[in-house]
Amino acid sequence: MRYAATRASTAEREFLALAKVGRDGREIGMDRRDMLDLVQLDRRTDRMLPNGYCLLPPTRSCDKGNACHSCDHFATDRTFLPDIQRQLAETQSLVTARQARHTERYGEPMSLANVWLEQRNAEIRSMQLEITALEAQPADSTTAVRGAGVLGRTGYQDAAGASDHKGASRS
């Protein structure tokens, strides 16, 4: 039992020490302790993802499946960088293969308006922004990165509480 308590406190320390990046590479303005409460490492393993964390409030459930990179409730940190880089490469490879197969089958390239392709391209853009933001952080960084639209939600404002009508912080 003592081992589990030690392990949980170590996980909490690691979680709190690392900067969190949202799907678009911007800083998450939420306090890390509040973020830890949302993730509830000791009780909500469904909030721990293979490439980050789900910050969806505990009273809500997710209907997006594995579309985390396109979700405003997604957060990640430097420990997941290799996973996101691998996922990006695999997604780009999948897109290339599916486009080639589409061209073979229908005799013309897949339209950029194709719903499947639009979603994969959105995921690719998000992963690229996440990777860029994580790689730009110093190794000892404690800066968090927010997801799109986060500032507009209650409890997610920056330290000064300033945000414009679109939810972007004022500098």
PDB file of C-alpha atoms in Angstrom:
ATOM      1  CA  MET A   1       0.000   0.000   0.000  1.00  0.00           C
ATOM      2  CA  ARG A   2       2.804   2.405   0.851  1.00  0.00           C
ATOM      3  CA  TYR A   3       4.399   1.691  -2.539  1.00  0.00           C
ATOM      4  CA  ALA A   4       1.200   2.791  -4.307  1.00  0.00           C
ATOM      5  CA  ALA A   5       1.090   6.044  -2.324  1.00  0.00           C
ATOM      6  CA  THR A   6       4.749   6.749  -3.135  1.00  0.00           C
ATOM      7  CA  ARG A   7       4.142   5.941  -6.774  1.00  0.00           C
ATOM      8  CA  ALA A   8       1.090   8.240  -6.956  1.00  0.00           C
ATOM      9  CA  SER A   9       2.975  11.141  -5.404  1.00  0.00           C
ATOM     10  CA  THR A  10       5.821  10.595  -7.870  1.00  0.00           C
ATOM     11  CA  ALA A  11       3.341  10.606 -10.774  1.00  0.00           C
ATOM     12  CA  GLU A  12       1.780  13.786  -9.413  1.00  0.00           C
ATOM     13  CA  ARG A  13       5.180  15.481  -9.068  1.00  0.00           C
ATOM     14  CA  GLU A  14       6.096  14.525 -12.633  1.00  0.00           C
ATOM     15  CA  PHE A  15       2.721  15.709 -13.942  1.00  0.00           C
ATOM     16  CA  LEU A  16       3.027  19.063 -12.178  1.00  0.00           C
ATOM     17  CA  ALA A  17       6.654  19.580 -13.240  1.00  0.00           C
ATOM     18  CA  LEU A  18       6.109  19.254 -16.986  1.00  0.00           C
ATOM     19  CA  ALA A  19       4.636  21.905 -19.269  1.00  0.00           C
ATOM     20  CA  LYS A  20       1.371  21.025 -21.042  1.00  0.00           C
ATOM     21  CA  VAL A  21       0.737  21.797 -24.722  1.00  0.00           C
ATOM     22  CA  GLY A  22      -2.690  22.036 -26.328  1.00  0.00           C
ATOM     23  CA  ARG A  23      -3.618  20.807 -29.798  1.00  0.00           C
ATOM     24  CA  ASP A  24      -2.441  24.000 -31.459  1.00  0.00           C
ATOM     25  CA  GLY A  25       0.819  24.426 -29.546  1.00  0.00           C
ATOM     26  CA  ARG A  26      -0.366  27.331 -27.391  1.00  0.00           C
ATOM     27  CA  GLU A  27       0.166  27.497 -23.650  1.00  0.00           C
ATOM     28  CA  ILE A  28      -2.536  26.077 -21.397  1.00  0.00           C
ATOM     29  CA  GLY A  29      -3.413  28.842 -18.958  1.00  0.00           C
ATOM     30  CA  MET A  30      -4.997  26.515 -16.451  1.00  0.00           C
ATOM     31  CA  ASP A  31      -3.307  25.971 -13.109  1.00  0.00           C
ATOM     32  CA  ARG A  32      -1.497  22.616 -13.145  1.00  0.00           C
ATOM     33  CA  ARG A  33      -3.073  21.518  -9.866  1.00  0.00           C
ATOM     34  CA  ASP A  34      -6.525  22.131 -11.380  1.00  0.00           C
ATOM     35  CA  MET A  35      -5.389  20.182 -14.424  1.00  0.00           C
ATOM     36  CA  LEU A  36      -4.244  17.336 -12.169  1.00  0.00           C
ATOM     37  CA  ASP A  37      -7.659  17.346 -10.478  1.00  0.00           C
ATOM     38  CA  LEU A  38      -9.341  17.006 -13.887  1.00  0.00           C
ATOM     39  CA  VAL A  39      -7.110  14.124 -14.906  1.00  0.00           C
ATOM     40  CA  GLN A  40      -7.404  12.480 -11.469  1.00  0.00           C
ATOM     41  CA  LEU A  41      -4.377  10.255 -12.031  1.00  0.00           C
ATOM     42  CA  ASP A  42      -5.316   7.949  -9.182  1.00  0.00           C
ATOM     43  CA  ARG A  43      -8.951   7.381 -10.249  1.00  0.00           C
ATOM     44  CA  ARG A  44      -9.464   8.255 -13.918  1.00  0.00           C
ATOM     45  CA  THR A  45      -7.162   6.187 -16.087  1.00  0.00           C
ATOM     46  CA  ASP A  46      -9.427   7.036 -19.044  1.00  0.00           C
ATOM     47  CA  ARG A  47      -7.989  10.580 -18.842  1.00  0.00           C
ATOM     48  CA  MET A  48      -4.432   9.334 -19.431  1.00  0.00           C
ATOM     49  CA  LEU A  49      -3.890   8.921 -23.159  1.00  0.00           C
ATOM     50  CA  PRO A  50      -1.006   7.283 -25.023  1.00  0.00           C
ATOM     51  CA  ASN A  51       0.042  10.743 -26.275  1.00  0.00           C
ATOM     52  CA  GLY A  52      -1.094  13.093 -23.499  1.00  0.00           C
ATOM     53  CA  TYR A  53      -3.994  13.807 -21.161  1.00  0.00           C
ATOM     54  CA  CYS A  54      -7.723  14.444 -21.480  1.00  0.00           C
ATOM     55  CA  LEU A  55      -8.800  17.586 -19.603  1.00  0.00           C
ATOM     56  CA  LEU A  56     -12.499  16.977 -20.179  1.00  0.00           C
ATOM     57  CA  PRO A  57     -14.372  17.769 -16.953  1.00  0.00           C
ATOM     58  CA  PRO A  58     -15.032  14.590 -14.936  1.00  0.00           C
ATOM     59  CA  THR A  59     -18.802  14.927 -15.276  1.00  0.00           C
ATOM     60  CA  ARG A  60     -18.644  14.785 -19.078  1.00  0.00           C
ATOM     61  CA  SER A  61     -17.917  11.863 -21.352  1.00  0.00           C
ATOM     62  CA  CYS A  62     -16.087  11.845 -24.674  1.00  0.00           C
ATOM     63  CA  ASP A  63     -17.772  10.992 -27.951  1.00  0.00           C
ATOM     64  CA  LYS A  64     -14.754  11.734 -30.175  1.00  0.00           C
ATOM     65  CA  GLY A  65     -13.139   8.308 -30.046  1.00  0.00           C
ATOM     66  CA  ASN A  66      -9.429   8.755 -30.671  1.00  0.00           C
ATOM     67  CA  ALA A  67      -9.623  12.223 -32.261  1.00  0.00           C
ATOM     68  CA  CYS A  68      -7.680  13.786 -29.392  1.00  0.00           C
ATOM     69  CA  HIS A  69      -5.400  15.960 -31.518  1.00  0.00           C
ATOM     70  CA  SER A  70      -8.444  17.867 -32.763  1.00  0.00           C
ATOM     71  CA  CYS A  71      -9.963  18.346 -29.294  1.00  0.00           C
ATOM     72  CA  ASP A  72      -9.678  21.461 -27.115  1.00  0.00           C
ATOM     73  CA  HIS A  73      -9.499  19.238 -24.025  1.00  0.00           C
ATOM     74  CA  PHE A  74      -6.279  17.545 -25.159  1.00  0.00           C
ATOM     75  CA  ALA A  75      -3.011  18.393 -23.387  1.00  0.00           C
ATOM     76  CA  THR A  76       0.424  16.870 -23.735  1.00  0.00           C
ATOM     77  CA  ASP A  77       3.959  17.403 -22.480  1.00  0.00           C
ATOM     78  CA  ARG A  78       7.573  16.670 -23.417  1.00  0.00           C
ATOM     79  CA  THR A  79       7.412  13.060 -22.212  1.00  0.00           C
ATOM     80  CA  PHE A  80       5.040  12.274 -25.097  1.00  0.00           C
ATOM     81  CA  LEU A  81       7.110  13.957 -27.832  1.00  0.00           C
ATOM     82  CA  PRO A  82       8.456  10.681 -29.329  1.00  0.00           C
ATOM     83  CA  ASP A  83       4.917   9.236 -29.380  1.00  0.00           C
ATOM     84  CA  ILE A  84       3.506  12.293 -31.152  1.00  0.00           C
ATOM     85  CA  GLN A  85       6.386  12.314 -33.657  1.00  0.00           C
ATOM     86  CA  ARG A  86       5.748   8.620 -34.404  1.00  0.00           C
ATOM     87  CA  GLN A  87       2.000   9.212 -34.688  1.00  0.00           C
ATOM     88  CA  LEU A  88       2.605  12.130 -37.070  1.00  0.00           C
ATOM     89  CA  ALA A  89       4.823   9.999 -39.330  1.00  0.00           C
ATOM     90  CA  GLU A  90       2.285   7.153 -39.302  1.00  0.00           C
ATOM     91  CA  THR A  91      -0.621   9.506 -40.078  1.00  0.00           C
ATOM     92  CA  GLN A  92       1.280  11.134 -42.942  1.00  0.00           C
ATOM     93  CA  SER A  93       2.127   7.673 -44.308  1.00  0.00           C
ATOM     94  CA  LEU A  94      -1.520   6.601 -44.015  1.00  0.00           C
ATOM     95  CA  VAL A  95      -2.686   9.707 -45.888  1.00  0.00           C
ATOM     96  CA  THR A  96      -0.176   9.111 -48.684  1.00  0.00           C
ATOM     97  CA  ALA A  97      -1.224   5.459 -49.009  1.00  0.00           C
ATOM     98  CA  ARG A  98      -4.961   6.264 -48.965  1.00  0.00           C
ATOM     99  CA  GLN A  99      -4.521   9.024 -51.559  1.00  0.00           C
ATOM    100  CA  ALA A 100      -2.602   6.644 -53.844  1.00  0.00           C
ATOM    101  CA  ARG A 101      -5.254   3.941 -53.410  1.00  0.00           C
ATOM    102  CA  HIS A 102      -8.018   6.450 -54.146  1.00  0.00           C
ATOM    103  CA  THR A 103      -6.269   7.549 -57.341  1.00  0.00           C
ATOM    104  CA  GLU A 104      -5.822   3.908 -58.435  1.00  0.00           C
ATOM    105  CA  ARG A 105      -9.442   3.090 -57.730  1.00  0.00           C
ATOM    106  CA  TYR A 106     -11.159   6.189 -59.119  1.00  0.00           C
ATOM    107  CA  GLY A 107      -8.612   7.483 -61.623  1.00  0.00           C
ATOM    108  CA  GLU A 108      -8.364  10.904 -59.987  1.00  0.00           C
ATOM    109  CA  PRO A 109      -6.766  12.334 -56.830  1.00  0.00           C
ATOM    110  CA  MET A 110      -8.710  12.500 -53.586  1.00  0.00           C
ATOM    111  CA  SER A 111     -10.353  15.899 -53.205  1.00  0.00           C
ATOM    112  CA  LEU A 112      -9.056  18.146 -50.435  1.00  0.00           C
ATOM    113  CA  ALA A 113     -12.743  18.490 -49.466  1.00  0.00           C
ATOM    114  CA  ASN A 114     -12.924  14.731 -48.697  1.00  0.00           C
ATOM    115  CA  VAL A 115     -14.154  14.464 -45.095  1.00  0.00           C
ATOM    116  CA  TRP A 116     -11.635  11.772 -44.141  1.00  0.00           C
ATOM    117  CA  LEU A 117      -8.750  13.761 -45.646  1.00  0.00           C
ATOM    118  CA  GLU A 118      -9.864  17.008 -43.998  1.00  0.00           C
ATOM    119  CA  GLN A 119      -9.845  15.314 -40.583  1.00  0.00           C
ATOM    120  CA  ARG A 120      -6.428  13.700 -41.099  1.00  0.00           C
ATOM    121  CA  ASN A 121      -4.988  17.013 -42.316  1.00  0.00           C
ATOM    122  CA  ALA A 122      -6.392  18.750 -39.210  1.00  0.00           C
ATOM    123  CA  GLU A 123      -4.759  16.082 -37.017  1.00  0.00           C
ATOM    124  CA  ILE A 124      -1.456  16.481 -38.893  1.00  0.00           C
ATOM    125  CA  ARG A 125      -1.527  20.280 -38.415  1.00  0.00           C
ATOM    126  CA  SER A 126      -2.247  19.873 -34.704  1.00  0.00           C
ATOM    127  CA  MET A 127       0.556  17.344 -34.217  1.00  0.00           C
ATOM    128  CA  GLN A 128       2.994  19.607 -36.089  1.00  0.00           C
ATOM    129  CA  LEU A 129       2.043  22.555 -33.861  1.00  0.00           C
ATOM    130  CA  GLU A 130       2.340  20.423 -30.713  1.00  0.00           C
ATOM    131  CA  ILE A 131       5.762  19.112 -31.759  1.00  0.00           C
ATOM    132  CA  THR A 132       7.027  22.599 -32.637  1.00  0.00           C
ATOM    133  CA  ALA A 133       5.898  23.984 -29.270  1.00  0.00           C
ATOM    134  CA  LEU A 134       7.334  21.074 -27.281  1.00  0.00           C
ATOM    135  CA  GLU A 135      10.673  21.161 -29.101  1.00  0.00           C
ATOM    136  CA  ALA A 136      10.924  24.936 -28.561  1.00  0.00           C
ATOM    137  CA  GLN A 137      10.634  24.601 -24.789  1.00  0.00           C
ATOM    138  CA  PRO A 138      13.848  24.460 -22.792  1.00  0.00           C
ATOM    139  CA  ALA A 139      14.450  21.062 -21.169  1.00  0.00           C
ATOM    140  CA  ASP A 140      13.738  22.533 -17.715  1.00  0.00           C
ATOM    141  CA  SER A 141      10.659  24.466 -18.857  1.00  0.00           C
ATOM    142  CA  THR A 142       7.612  24.629 -16.637  1.00  0.00           C
ATOM    143  CA  THR A 143       5.623  26.659 -19.170  1.00  0.00           C
ATOM    144  CA  ALA A 144       2.239  25.225 -20.083  1.00  0.00           C
ATOM    145  CA  VAL A 145       0.707  25.464 -23.549  1.00  0.00           C
ATOM    146  CA  ARG A 146      -3.052  25.932 -24.055  1.00  0.00           C
ATOM    147  CA  GLY A 147      -5.372  24.441 -26.627  1.00  0.00           C
ATOM    148  CA  ALA A 148      -7.510  26.475 -28.996  1.00  0.00           C
ATOM    149  CA  GLY A 149     -10.508  28.158 -27.420  1.00  0.00           C
ATOM    150  CA  VAL A 150      -9.399  27.391 -23.875  1.00  0.00           C
ATOM    151  CA  LEU A 151      -9.109  31.021 -22.790  1.00  0.00           C
ATOM    152  CA  GLY A 152     -12.758  31.629 -23.549  1.00  0.00           C
ATOM    153  CA  ARG A 153     -13.894  29.051 -20.988  1.00  0.00           C
ATOM    154  CA  THR A 154     -14.402  29.880 -17.308  1.00  0.00           C
ATOM    155  CA  GLY A 155     -11.406  28.967 -15.177  1.00  0.00           C
ATOM    156  CA  TYR A 156      -8.979  28.937 -18.093  1.00  0.00           C
ATOM    157  CA  GLN A 157      -8.106  32.638 -18.272  1.00  0.00           C
ATOM    158  CA  ASP A 158      -4.522  33.754 -18.055  1.00  0.00           C
ATOM    159  CA  ALA A 159      -3.091  34.975 -14.750  1.00  0.00           C
ATOM    160  CA  ALA A 160      -4.339  38.526 -15.281  1.00  0.00           C
ATOM    161  CA  GLY A 161      -7.739  37.182 -16.386  1.00  0.00           C
ATOM    162  CA  ALA A 162      -7.426  39.109 -19.633  1.00  0.00           C
ATOM    163  CA  SER A 163      -8.790  37.718 -22.843  1.00  0.00           C
ATOM    164  CA  ASP A 164     -10.319  39.255 -25.921  1.00  0.00           C
ATOM    165  CA  HIS A 165     -13.769  38.433 -27.272  1.00  0.00           C
ATOM    166  CA  LYS A 166     -12.343  35.511 -29.254  1.00  0.00           C
ATOM    167  CA  GLY A 167     -10.654  34.007 -26.213  1.00  0.00           C
ATOM    168  CA  ALA A 168      -7.109  34.986 -27.149  1.00  0.00           C
ATOM    169  CA  SER A 169      -4.996  36.562 -24.466  1.00  0.00           C
ATOM    170  CA  ARG A 170      -4.032  40.191 -24.777  1.00  0.00           C
ATOM    171  CA  SER A 171      -0.319  40.969 -24.713  1.00  0.00           C
TER     172      SER A 171
END
